XYZ file of C-alpha atoms in Angstrom:
772
model
C -20.278 -29.180 11.197
C -19.136 -30.005 7.671
C -17.344 -26.693 7.145
C -15.419 -27.144 10.378
C -14.063 -30.499 9.196
C -13.005 -28.960 5.884
C -11.081 -26.227 7.692
C -8.271 -28.626 8.695
C -6.020 -30.711 6.454
C -5.885 -33.712 8.754
C -7.196 -35.149 12.025
C -5.701 -37.738 14.282
C -6.755 -40.032 17.129
C -4.577 -41.816 19.663
C -5.503 -45.553 19.804
C -3.927 -48.585 21.535
C -2.351 -49.408 18.180
C -0.764 -45.955 17.801
C -1.787 -42.714 16.159
C -4.453 -42.935 13.439
C -4.208 -40.108 10.858
C -7.211 -39.207 8.703
C -6.352 -36.878 5.820
C -8.921 -34.645 4.157
C -8.258 -34.717 0.416
C -10.370 -31.601 -0.207
C -8.627 -29.647 2.552
C -5.205 -30.695 1.281
C -6.221 -29.537 -2.192
C -7.071 -26.083 -0.788
C -3.776 -25.971 1.122
C -1.882 -26.916 -2.037
C -3.659 -24.306 -4.172
C -3.149 -21.656 -1.490
C 0.566 -22.436 -1.469
C 0.736 -22.142 -5.266
C -1.087 -18.800 -5.106
C 1.277 -17.583 -2.392
C 4.335 -18.477 -4.468
C 2.846 -16.739 -7.487
C 2.479 -13.573 -5.424
C 6.085 -13.861 -4.233
C 7.344 -14.220 -7.804
C 5.243 -11.248 -8.915
C 6.704 -9.163 -6.086
C 10.254 -10.183 -7.074
C 9.593 -9.352 -10.735
C 8.022 -6.004 -9.829
C 10.907 -5.240 -7.495
C 13.375 -5.769 -10.339
C 11.362 -3.724 -12.858
C 10.824 -0.968 -10.286
C 14.498 -0.973 -9.358
C 15.720 -0.428 -12.928
C 13.087 2.137 -14.002
C 13.250 3.980 -16.427
C 15.411 1.169 -17.778
C 14.120 -2.264 -18.714
C 15.522 -5.699 -19.595
C 14.976 -4.795 -23.235
C 17.049 -1.630 -22.946
C 19.799 -3.673 -21.236
C 19.906 -6.058 -24.187
C 19.960 -3.116 -26.605
C 23.029 -1.648 -24.845
C 24.807 -5.030 -24.962
C 23.980 -5.506 -28.646
C 25.180 -1.976 -29.432
C 28.499 -2.620 -27.667
C 28.993 -5.996 -29.371
C 27.986 -4.556 -32.755
C 30.435 -1.670 -32.458
C 33.179 -4.192 -31.616
C 32.515 -6.114 -34.828
C 32.786 -2.797 -36.693
C 36.197 -2.247 -35.011
C 34.871 0.731 -33.020
C 35.783 0.732 -29.310
C 32.972 2.702 -27.651
C 34.361 1.735 -24.243
C 37.593 3.720 -24.802
C 39.639 0.740 -23.671
C 37.509 -0.283 -20.653
C 36.465 -3.587 -22.250
C 40.152 -4.560 -22.644
C 40.796 -3.635 -18.990
C 37.865 -5.771 -17.846
C 39.090 -8.644 -20.013
C 42.547 -8.526 -18.431
C 40.975 -8.606 -14.948
C 38.959 -11.759 -15.641
C 40.480 -14.867 -14.010
C 42.776 -16.977 -16.211
C 42.683 -20.718 -16.719
C 40.294 -23.325 -18.006
C 36.560 -23.020 -17.570
C 33.995 -20.713 -19.122
C 36.606 -17.993 -19.751
C 39.091 -20.143 -21.679
C 38.417 -18.882 -25.230
C 39.282 -15.291 -26.237
C 35.842 -14.868 -27.847
C 34.049 -15.837 -24.630
C 36.231 -13.543 -22.552
C 35.608 -10.671 -24.983
C 31.829 -11.193 -24.967
C 31.748 -11.407 -21.164
C 33.826 -8.229 -20.887
C 31.495 -6.390 -23.228
C 28.441 -7.641 -21.252
C 29.985 -6.378 -17.974
C 30.843 -3.014 -19.550
C 27.346 -2.679 -21.077
C 25.709 -3.522 -17.757
C 27.809 -0.862 -16.041
C 26.831 1.724 -18.655
C 23.175 0.704 -18.339
C 23.185 0.920 -14.527
C 25.024 4.263 -14.625
C 22.451 5.607 -17.073
C 19.597 4.491 -14.826
C 21.257 6.110 -11.799
C 21.784 9.338 -13.722
C 18.194 9.441 -14.992
C 16.753 8.732 -11.531
C 18.864 11.382 -9.837
C 17.927 13.840 -12.566
C 14.237 13.020 -12.045
C 14.635 13.466 -8.272
C 16.269 16.841 -8.859
C 13.498 17.895 -11.235
C 10.819 16.863 -8.726
C 12.347 19.249 -6.184
C 11.188 22.135 -8.386
C 7.840 23.538 -7.213
C 7.835 26.873 -9.001
C 5.038 25.651 -11.268
C 2.643 25.675 -8.312
C 3.091 29.395 -7.709
C 2.525 30.514 -11.295
C -0.777 32.065 -12.263
C -3.179 29.913 -14.215
C -2.561 30.300 -17.942
C 0.770 32.099 -17.444
C 3.359 29.320 -17.559
C 7.004 30.412 -17.626
C 9.531 29.045 -20.105
C 11.428 27.430 -17.219
C 8.330 25.496 -16.175
C 7.674 24.426 -19.774
C 11.211 23.040 -20.094
C 10.855 21.361 -16.681
C 7.560 19.718 -17.724
C 9.135 18.418 -20.960
C 12.030 16.882 -19.010
C 9.659 15.255 -16.490
C 7.590 13.737 -19.313
C 10.732 12.489 -21.033
C 12.057 10.769 -17.898
C 8.722 9.217 -16.908
C 7.333 8.394 -20.339
C 7.475 4.614 -19.853
C 4.434 3.044 -18.183
C 5.200 3.305 -14.454
C 4.007 0.868 -11.811
C 2.439 1.990 -8.547
C 5.685 2.330 -6.567
C 7.991 3.154 -9.472
C 8.671 6.743 -8.405
C 9.008 6.176 -4.650
C 12.805 6.386 -4.519
C 12.802 9.339 -6.934
C 10.558 11.487 -4.752
C 12.398 14.179 -2.788
C 12.443 14.174 1.009
C 10.260 16.611 2.901
C 12.495 19.610 3.657
C 12.847 21.025 7.176
C 11.872 24.727 7.025
C 14.001 27.398 8.667
C 12.844 28.126 12.217
C 12.692 31.865 11.514
C 10.406 31.308 8.510
C 8.080 29.006 10.452
C 7.800 31.414 13.392
C 7.174 34.358 11.078
C 4.344 32.477 9.358
C 2.972 31.357 12.735
C 2.840 34.903 14.118
C 1.203 36.060 10.917
C -1.440 33.339 11.285
C -2.418 34.261 14.856
C -2.380 38.040 14.380
C -6.109 38.289 13.509
C -6.999 36.164 16.564
C -5.111 38.129 19.231
C -5.411 41.669 20.545
C -2.301 43.863 20.655
C -1.323 42.854 24.184
C -1.737 39.114 23.555
C 0.112 39.362 20.259
C 3.019 41.253 21.870
C 3.279 38.517 24.541
C 3.304 35.824 21.866
C 5.988 37.710 19.926
C 8.215 37.732 23.020
C 7.702 33.995 23.567
C 8.461 33.295 19.902
C 11.606 35.441 19.920
C 12.898 33.776 23.091
C 12.255 30.340 21.570
C 13.900 31.250 18.259
C 17.025 32.679 19.905
C 17.581 30.235 22.766
C 15.844 26.875 22.385
C 15.115 26.378 18.678
C 18.685 26.133 17.263
C 19.435 23.019 19.325
C 16.101 21.370 18.514
C 16.447 22.206 14.810
C 19.828 20.442 14.594
C 18.282 17.188 15.788
C 15.403 17.588 13.374
C 17.716 18.213 10.413
C 19.718 15.157 11.430
C 16.537 13.074 11.432
C 15.570 14.421 8.007
C 18.904 13.189 6.618
C 18.441 9.742 8.134
C 14.695 9.062 7.821
C 12.549 8.941 4.676
C 10.291 11.613 6.165
C 11.002 13.600 9.313
C 7.288 13.947 10.202
C 5.268 10.885 9.186
C 6.412 8.260 11.705
C 5.997 10.644 14.656
C 2.687 11.884 13.282
C 1.332 8.335 13.041
C 2.542 7.385 16.493
C 1.766 10.470 18.571
C -1.331 11.847 16.830
C -3.022 8.518 16.157
C -1.592 5.425 17.845
C -0.912 6.967 21.264
C -4.389 8.475 21.490
C -6.288 6.829 24.361
C -9.761 8.223 23.610
C -12.287 6.232 21.525
C -11.602 5.932 17.791
C -15.292 6.226 17.002
C -16.194 9.870 16.212
C -12.834 11.173 17.497
C -10.596 9.645 14.824
C -12.431 7.424 12.332
C -14.248 9.015 9.394
C -16.928 7.862 6.965
C -17.423 7.769 3.191
C -20.771 7.720 1.391
C -22.029 5.735 -1.595
C -23.343 7.137 -4.871
C -26.412 9.056 -3.753
C -28.235 10.045 -6.952
C -28.275 6.651 -8.715
C -29.020 3.157 -7.462
C -27.845 -0.013 -9.177
C -29.826 -2.551 -7.143
C -31.985 -2.886 -4.030
C -30.725 -6.410 -3.288
C -28.360 -6.186 -0.325
C -26.476 -9.444 -0.965
C -26.108 -8.732 -4.701
C -24.628 -5.298 -4.136
C -22.136 -6.786 -1.691
C -21.227 -9.507 -4.200
C -20.226 -6.989 -6.865
C -18.585 -4.516 -4.478
C -16.449 -7.059 -2.610
C -15.418 -8.735 -5.860
C -14.335 -5.300 -7.147
C -12.441 -4.633 -3.894
C -10.436 -7.842 -4.199
C -9.766 -7.065 -7.861
C -8.363 -3.732 -6.666
C -6.270 -5.523 -4.028
C -4.887 -7.838 -6.713
C -3.916 -4.829 -8.818
C -2.374 -3.273 -5.713
C -0.312 -6.393 -4.987
C 0.865 -6.539 -8.602
C 1.493 -2.758 -8.669
C -0.741 -2.439 -11.727
C -2.454 0.688 -10.394
C -1.106 3.861 -11.957
C 0.425 6.297 -9.449
C -1.615 9.446 -8.862
C -0.027 12.306 -10.832
C -0.507 16.045 -10.257
C -1.035 17.782 -13.609
C -0.673 14.326 -15.107
C 3.138 14.462 -14.744
C 4.154 14.958 -11.073
C 3.954 11.659 -9.140
C 2.393 11.509 -5.692
C 3.735 9.211 -2.976
C 1.901 5.866 -2.891
C 3.291 4.330 0.296
C 0.045 4.767 2.268
C -1.700 2.319 -0.080
C 0.428 -0.574 1.175
C -1.703 -1.023 4.332
C -5.140 -0.593 2.795
C -6.088 -4.253 3.175
C -5.266 -6.925 5.781
C -4.602 -4.251 8.417
C -5.880 -3.901 11.985
C -5.105 -1.505 14.792
C -4.196 -3.571 17.866
C -4.928 -1.838 21.203
C -2.227 -1.358 23.821
C -2.190 0.198 27.279
C 0.229 2.981 26.299
C 0.144 2.885 22.514
C -1.571 0.908 19.778
C 0.212 -0.827 16.913
C -0.823 -1.398 13.313
C -0.773 -5.062 12.325
C -0.442 -5.539 8.574
C -0.413 -8.939 6.861
C 0.887 -9.630 3.386
C -2.305 -11.490 2.481
C -5.721 -12.481 3.776
C -8.178 -14.798 2.065
C -11.337 -13.994 4.025
C -13.490 -11.175 5.369
C -15.139 -10.945 8.780
C -18.884 -10.269 8.695
C -21.289 -8.985 11.357
C -25.058 -9.491 11.143
C -27.705 -9.401 13.877
C -25.174 -9.779 16.672
C -23.325 -12.727 15.059
C -19.802 -12.833 13.591
C -18.972 -14.887 10.500
C -15.855 -15.787 8.554
C -16.452 -15.710 4.802
C -13.787 -17.094 2.442
C -13.095 -15.010 -0.653
C -11.396 -17.797 -2.588
C -12.103 -21.348 -3.617
C -8.607 -22.753 -3.757
C -6.661 -20.212 -5.818
C -9.750 -18.810 -7.559
C -11.392 -15.582 -6.419
C -15.104 -16.097 -5.858
C -17.250 -14.507 -8.543
C -19.870 -11.879 -7.669
C -22.734 -14.381 -7.898
C -20.923 -16.742 -5.499
C -20.327 -13.919 -3.032
C -23.995 -12.901 -3.307
C -25.016 -16.456 -2.434
C -22.686 -16.510 0.580
C -23.983 -13.218 1.931
C -27.556 -14.351 1.404
C -26.772 -17.431 3.484
C -25.643 -15.141 6.314
C -28.758 -12.970 5.970
C -30.961 -16.101 6.083
C -29.129 -17.690 9.046
C -31.636 -17.794 11.986
C -29.119 -18.670 14.724
C -29.084 -16.326 17.741
C -25.994 -14.524 19.083
C -23.920 -16.277 21.722
C -23.787 -14.740 25.229
C -21.806 -11.483 25.050
C -21.370 -11.684 21.266
C -23.914 -9.086 20.156
C -22.183 -6.001 21.604
C -18.629 -7.350 21.446
C -17.484 -4.749 18.877
C -18.314 -1.991 21.397
C -14.862 -2.737 22.828
C -13.377 -1.125 19.693
C -15.657 1.906 20.145
C -14.733 2.657 23.760
C -11.506 3.683 25.499
C -8.298 2.154 24.196
C -6.873 1.228 27.607
C -10.043 -0.659 28.588
C -10.003 -2.542 25.279
C -6.302 -3.417 25.650
C -6.873 -4.771 29.161
C -9.921 -6.780 28.085
C -8.071 -8.170 25.075
C -5.231 -9.382 27.283
C -7.527 -10.818 29.950
C -10.235 -12.502 27.879
C -8.974 -12.951 24.300
C -5.433 -14.272 24.641
C -6.217 -17.993 24.520
C -8.744 -20.592 23.450
C -11.672 -20.078 21.141
C -11.846 -16.329 21.904
C -8.307 -15.863 20.623
C -9.052 -17.878 17.473
C -12.249 -15.934 16.769
C -10.605 -12.557 17.414
C -7.727 -13.505 15.089
C -10.264 -14.333 12.371
C -11.493 -10.716 12.610
C -8.105 -9.055 12.990
C -6.522 -11.100 10.184
C -9.414 -10.469 7.766
C -8.926 -8.449 4.583
C -11.506 -6.007 5.971
C -14.714 -6.010 8.009
C -18.265 -6.136 6.626
C -21.296 -4.948 8.602
C -24.751 -6.054 7.418
C -27.296 -3.630 8.855
C -31.005 -4.300 9.149
C -31.923 -0.632 8.663
C -32.247 1.197 5.339
C -30.625 4.563 4.662
C -30.230 6.604 1.502
C -30.330 10.190 0.294
C -33.738 11.495 -0.712
C -33.401 15.015 -2.236
C -36.971 15.709 -1.082
C -36.044 14.894 2.533
C -32.975 16.883 3.625
C -32.672 15.015 6.937
C -32.116 11.723 5.082
C -28.503 12.585 4.234
C -27.686 13.435 7.865
C -29.256 10.201 9.149
C -27.271 8.269 6.553
C -24.055 10.003 7.698
C -24.761 9.283 11.391
C -25.256 5.598 10.604
C -21.878 5.502 8.861
C -20.038 7.530 11.509
C -20.941 5.374 14.496
C -23.879 3.036 13.759
C -25.326 1.683 16.989
C -21.814 1.659 18.546
C -21.401 -2.130 18.334
C -22.032 -3.034 14.687
C -18.720 -1.676 13.344
C -15.223 -2.988 14.043
C -13.533 0.403 14.397
C -10.012 -1.112 14.583
C -10.025 -2.484 11.016
C -8.459 -0.397 8.260
C -12.013 0.009 7.003
C -15.464 -1.410 7.581
C -17.738 -1.884 4.582
C -21.272 -1.053 5.730
C -24.243 -2.503 3.880
C -27.818 -1.371 4.509
C -30.893 -3.446 3.825
C -31.796 -1.461 0.688
C -28.420 -2.081 -0.978
C -26.931 1.304 -0.051
C -23.328 1.153 1.131
C -20.708 3.206 2.917
C -17.333 2.980 4.640
C -16.050 3.707 8.121
C -12.249 4.063 7.963
C -9.577 4.015 10.662
C -7.268 7.023 10.266
C -3.807 5.931 11.478
C -2.809 3.860 8.438
C -3.657 6.467 5.774
C -5.533 9.644 4.935
C -8.886 10.040 3.182
C -7.605 10.365 -0.441
C -6.209 6.828 -0.213
C -9.524 5.204 0.727
C -11.170 7.536 -1.815
C -9.013 6.037 -4.574
C -10.243 2.533 -3.700
C -13.864 3.703 -3.440
C -13.814 5.397 -6.851
C -12.493 2.203 -8.462
C -15.026 0.009 -6.674
C -18.070 2.172 -7.483
C -16.967 2.603 -11.091
C -16.407 -1.147 -11.510
C -19.781 -1.928 -9.927
C -21.658 0.536 -12.148
C -19.912 0.159 -15.494
C -18.197 -3.245 -15.615
C -19.946 -5.861 -13.474
C -23.647 -4.989 -13.724
C -26.822 -6.726 -12.532
C -29.717 -8.730 -13.906
C -33.131 -7.124 -14.445
C -34.169 -8.367 -11.006
C -31.135 -6.774 -9.349
C -29.017 -9.889 -8.806
C -25.402 -10.493 -9.826
C -24.855 -11.855 -13.321
C -24.222 -15.598 -13.676
C -25.153 -18.711 -11.716
C -23.580 -19.358 -8.294
C -21.887 -22.568 -7.218
C -24.186 -24.126 -4.574
C -21.477 -26.628 -3.570
C -19.495 -23.901 -1.801
C -19.241 -24.423 1.947
C -21.308 -21.786 3.786
C -19.662 -19.026 5.860
C -18.465 -20.121 9.297
C -19.885 -18.798 12.569
C -17.149 -17.573 14.893
C -17.313 -19.238 18.294
C -16.937 -17.267 21.539
C -16.811 -18.029 25.230
C -17.327 -14.624 26.829
C -17.512 -14.696 30.646
C -19.667 -12.386 32.746
C -16.692 -10.193 33.700
C -15.943 -9.572 30.022
C -19.609 -8.860 29.311
C -19.502 -6.174 31.989
C -16.478 -4.554 30.300
C -18.280 -4.723 26.951
C -21.339 -3.024 28.424
C -19.159 -0.324 30.010
C -17.453 0.389 26.652
C -20.853 0.466 24.979
C -22.148 3.074 27.434
C -19.072 5.258 26.816
C -19.499 4.942 23.058
C -23.257 5.532 23.159
C -22.834 8.734 25.199
C -20.275 9.927 22.629
C -22.473 9.027 19.657
C -25.605 10.573 21.158
C -23.698 13.820 21.692
C -22.771 14.185 18.006
C -24.921 16.458 15.894
C -24.384 15.837 12.188
C -25.902 18.008 9.491
C -25.284 17.012 5.875
C -26.721 18.819 2.875
C -26.360 19.256 -0.851
C -25.766 22.838 -1.962
C -27.537 23.091 -5.318
C -27.327 26.748 -6.495
C -23.862 26.331 -8.022
C -20.603 24.390 -7.967
C -17.072 24.891 -9.194
C -18.237 25.843 -12.695
C -19.585 29.225 -11.610
C -16.960 29.679 -8.883
C -14.258 29.659 -11.546
C -16.001 32.583 -13.220
C -15.125 34.551 -10.084
C -11.458 33.998 -11.061
C -10.573 32.164 -7.874
C -9.955 28.596 -6.791
C -13.056 26.693 -5.605
C -11.295 25.695 -2.372
C -10.396 29.303 -1.509
C -13.972 30.359 -2.293
C -15.421 27.792 0.129
C -12.834 28.468 2.847
C -13.532 32.213 2.842
C -17.266 31.466 2.901
C -16.637 29.297 5.979
C -14.908 32.217 7.696
C -17.867 34.489 6.952
C -20.339 31.821 8.112
C -18.421 31.157 11.320
C -18.281 34.849 12.225
C -22.026 35.142 11.670
C -22.556 32.007 13.751
C -20.249 32.780 16.700
C -19.534 36.503 16.408
C -15.767 35.947 16.428
C -12.921 34.363 14.504
C -11.179 31.166 15.521
C -8.123 29.093 14.712
C -9.043 27.173 11.555
C -7.548 23.902 10.338
C -7.642 22.843 6.701
C -5.911 19.613 5.732
C -3.471 19.794 2.821
C -1.430 16.909 1.423
C 2.362 16.649 1.214
C 2.429 13.572 -1.032
C 4.799 15.215 -3.518
C 7.428 14.154 -0.973
C 8.403 10.633 -0.007
C 6.063 9.199 2.635
C 4.306 12.561 2.890
C 0.898 12.733 4.560
C -0.677 16.062 5.511
C 0.056 19.620 6.543
C -2.181 22.274 8.074
C -3.374 25.342 6.211
C -4.385 28.030 8.732
C -7.347 29.430 6.823
C -8.172 32.284 9.183
C -5.861 35.019 7.843
C -5.665 38.788 8.228
C -6.913 39.087 4.643
C -9.933 36.798 5.168
C -10.903 38.528 8.426
C -10.656 41.945 6.725
C -13.068 40.719 4.060
C -15.469 39.258 6.644
C -15.482 42.438 8.721
C -16.158 44.512 5.614
C -19.075 42.217 4.720
C -20.481 42.569 8.232
C -20.219 46.373 8.214
C -22.420 46.603 5.133
C -21.082 50.005 4.059
C -18.576 48.920 1.417
C -19.194 48.899 -2.304
C -19.234 45.620 -4.212
C -16.020 46.635 -5.969
C -14.245 47.112 -2.623
C -15.584 43.815 -1.319
C -14.495 42.005 -4.473
C -11.010 43.457 -4.081
C -10.833 42.332 -0.429
C -12.121 38.891 -1.394
C -9.516 38.470 -4.132
C -6.744 39.425 -1.703
C -8.028 36.853 0.793
C -8.331 34.172 -1.907
C -4.823 34.899 -3.201
C -3.449 34.651 0.332
C -5.229 31.355 0.931
C -3.971 29.834 -2.316
C -0.421 30.881 -1.497
C -0.639 29.329 1.969
C -2.049 26.114 0.511
C 0.819 25.911 -1.968
C 3.380 26.576 0.764
C 1.882 23.756 2.828
C 1.988 21.344 -0.121
C 5.624 22.203 -0.863
C 6.906 21.568 2.665
C 6.810 25.142 3.964
C 3.892 24.733 6.357
C 3.788 25.743 10.002
C 2.292 23.064 12.197
C 4.162 19.854 11.313
C 7.502 21.636 11.840
C 6.418 23.002 15.236
C 4.971 19.593 16.176
C 8.300 17.876 15.490
C 10.271 20.572 17.333
C 7.954 20.008 20.311
C 8.638 16.259 20.262
C 12.389 16.810 20.112
C 12.089 19.144 23.105
C 10.262 16.407 25.020
C 12.906 13.813 24.115
C 15.651 16.180 25.294
C 13.743 17.262 28.405
C 13.792 20.892 27.275
C 10.952 23.159 28.397
C 9.508 25.613 25.852
C 6.573 27.853 26.900
C 6.171 28.897 23.260
C 5.798 25.336 21.924
C 3.590 24.310 24.858
C 1.181 27.150 24.098
C 1.195 26.552 20.346
C 0.468 22.844 20.694
C -2.368 23.433 23.180
C -4.358 25.835 20.974
C -7.777 24.313 20.104
C -8.935 23.999 16.486
C -12.547 25.133 16.831
C -13.093 24.971 13.081
C -11.572 21.882 11.480
C -12.147 21.544 7.735
C -11.228 19.241 4.886
C -11.997 19.075 1.185
C -12.782 15.585 -0.115
C -10.882 14.640 -3.299
C -12.658 13.172 -6.294
C -11.892 11.938 -9.819
C -8.506 10.521 -8.836
C -9.081 7.811 -11.431
C -11.158 8.334 -14.547
C -13.364 5.273 -14.990
C -16.192 7.132 -16.720
C -17.007 10.489 -18.270
C -18.752 12.682 -15.642
C -20.366 14.740 -18.402
C -22.095 11.639 -19.774
C -22.989 10.362 -16.308
C -23.579 13.518 -14.232
C -25.628 11.700 -11.585
C -22.865 9.243 -10.702
C -21.819 11.337 -7.736
C -20.773 10.301 -4.286
C -21.637 12.696 -1.495
C -18.145 12.525 0.014
C -17.855 11.857 3.731
C -17.264 13.427 7.104
C -15.794 13.248 10.592
C -16.590 14.287 14.150
C -15.773 17.679 15.682
C -12.173 18.112 16.847
C -13.038 20.476 19.724
C -15.963 19.987 22.119
C -17.133 23.534 21.381
C -16.176 23.543 17.718
C -17.234 22.365 14.262
C -15.954 19.723 11.905
C -16.668 20.601 8.262
C -16.029 18.320 5.319
C -17.036 19.315 1.807
C -16.862 17.896 -1.684
C -17.079 20.189 -4.701
C -18.901 17.570 -6.747
C -18.573 18.528 -10.369
C -19.649 21.778 -11.957
C -23.022 22.336 -10.308
C -23.162 21.150 -6.716
C -21.306 20.968 -3.393
C -21.905 18.492 -0.546
C -21.282 19.574 3.059
C -20.928 17.457 6.207
C -20.988 19.505 9.441
C -20.505 18.032 12.900
C -20.721 19.510 16.384
C -21.732 18.421 19.864
C -25.158 18.801 21.443
C -23.438 19.290 24.804
C -21.988 22.613 23.645
C -24.351 25.550 24.023
C -22.270 27.558 21.538
C -22.560 25.298 18.505
C -25.378 24.065 16.311
C -24.508 22.137 13.140
C -27.722 22.967 11.269
C -27.502 26.641 12.165
C -23.916 26.733 10.934
C -24.956 24.949 7.739
C -27.541 27.640 7.052
C -24.874 30.295 7.578
C -22.636 28.497 5.069
C -25.422 28.516 2.480
C -25.982 32.223 2.922
C -22.253 33.025 2.870
C -21.774 31.191 -0.428
C -24.681 33.022 -2.022
C -23.593 36.412 -0.658
C -20.081 36.020 -2.070
C -21.461 34.902 -5.430
C -23.638 38.037 -5.465
C -20.522 40.213 -5.248
C -19.475 38.941 -8.638
C -23.021 39.119 -10.029
C -22.756 35.461 -10.968
C -26.092 34.146 -12.244
C -27.207 31.378 -9.900
C -29.457 28.437 -10.538
C -31.830 29.148 -7.697
C -35.102 30.940 -7.460
């Protein structure tokens, strides 16, 4: 095939007269341009490394300091207090560049100025790091800012006023502190009190006291030592033991999904939508490589850690028998595409030039129009990534370690990301509630073999132009992929645009070589393994019940009139709904971020508290006045907000206990307390989906440009997974998952309880609602 010949720079044949080389001028041109592009990226990285290293200084400020020192010397003012003369005396004598007194004086002043400049940068950065350790602002009531916090905010703005790059603040972020064992155990016992009767609680108290007095001091010393040495005492262990060492399927159990805009539609043309979206994604990657993306800032002044963004693209999870590894490449110039059981390699560049949206549309249309059938074993190949990790690792070693299978698999694993072209159409129809759930199911697991679950993310395209993402969880948490998705959807809607017929703007280049089919040689034994993985994945997917809905009566606008945080409002409503659904309370997980610390990821907020259960029980009794119920609700909301803030500021419970447990395993120390804590099931796992991390448009002018968030599978077999997005002022999206195999759970039933709980709490405050 023509494209195959263009993929190599030269060919050779052995003849009786020697070796005959045949060079491909076009291929060599591409190799040359790729090399130039690679060197450009290296130079950009070096430049950014220098600018990042001297922040908040700059080359200009360095020159200013030198000029000030030289100028003061001409005015016979020695600002160095004799240091310049000392430096001058230390310079080597003799002929050469130092032979004239003027040259030696200028060089001495340049050395002194550089020292002053570097010292100033060090001082400013250490001061900024010290200021970022202050978290008192988080615990102050809204609208009641203390003078100390005002002064702190002014200092932060002063030290970070220059335009920062993406990773500018990384070395200035404080390390995640190790909490005191006594504080962690006290908060743990407080969190389980509403879940245990007196006898069970007394037993747990004894276990905790024994652990605190005998085992914990030794474990804590090792953990403190690690916190001094490592950038973050949790994150590397969390990634390895929670994600990479997991041997169960990634699909449903670990990966999560993200939905498209659901109330507006830019085009119905599948290939055109992909052209704009993928062009926007590579534009984002270019900004990421050049560090041109602004770091996310809390309150607009407190920087969040950005390290998770490094592995967004060009990343694949490689299966292993005992543990997986994350393979991250510095660059990738193609995407891997799946359509109708065939795999393709689609180049994103022509030489050093990124393909324009209309060119990408043409390439995807070529794939959609390709009539070739799948090769034997190719159609369900991706089911290997949906099944057990050990089986996939063994199959990879046995059948994909050489020949054309290895080359084809490398084309997928070394791709920037994976693209799945589906033949079905899904979208949200407000008149058909089930449409959102069907859309979510398609994103969560598809048909179990049309997603490559190992890639950092799979871009899923439906026949009607609707999109979505399925993201692997080990490399980063949901806010990171959400940042990319907001940029991409905003760029697609407000910057790239479409023609009246729904195609990308501009004329494509028909001379581009078409995408390349990946070639496989999959033996019968491998096909049997693929089918086995598919059956495992299908049983898992068929067992998932997903219920997604849009809650229309109100959003955060009216919740704020209740004088509480929207997140606390929803979490307490979930407690009320769960009690109505199951008749009991359960251990509840809410994900909170710790990105105010270097390399921070998440912490757990234990949302089921004594205060929230007291409110729920009072609601169930039905004999309390609204005033009493409001008072109980406010106490529960205040408690929840305080716990959330503690988790964000490094004073959580579960990550500390998790790390103590790992240290005990490394040391071979047995702890009944830690063993019991780490084995407790999370029957209600919840997460709020972030939004508006970047402001590409005014939501008041474009109120319908709303994504519906995303969701994940249930953590416990007899539990619920609940994801929610408080989408603007007037609506909330919920994604609820459970398992059909559990007789105790029903996602739709629980969703109805959530609706009622939200409305019942709003009624306590006599908030006017927009429902009939």
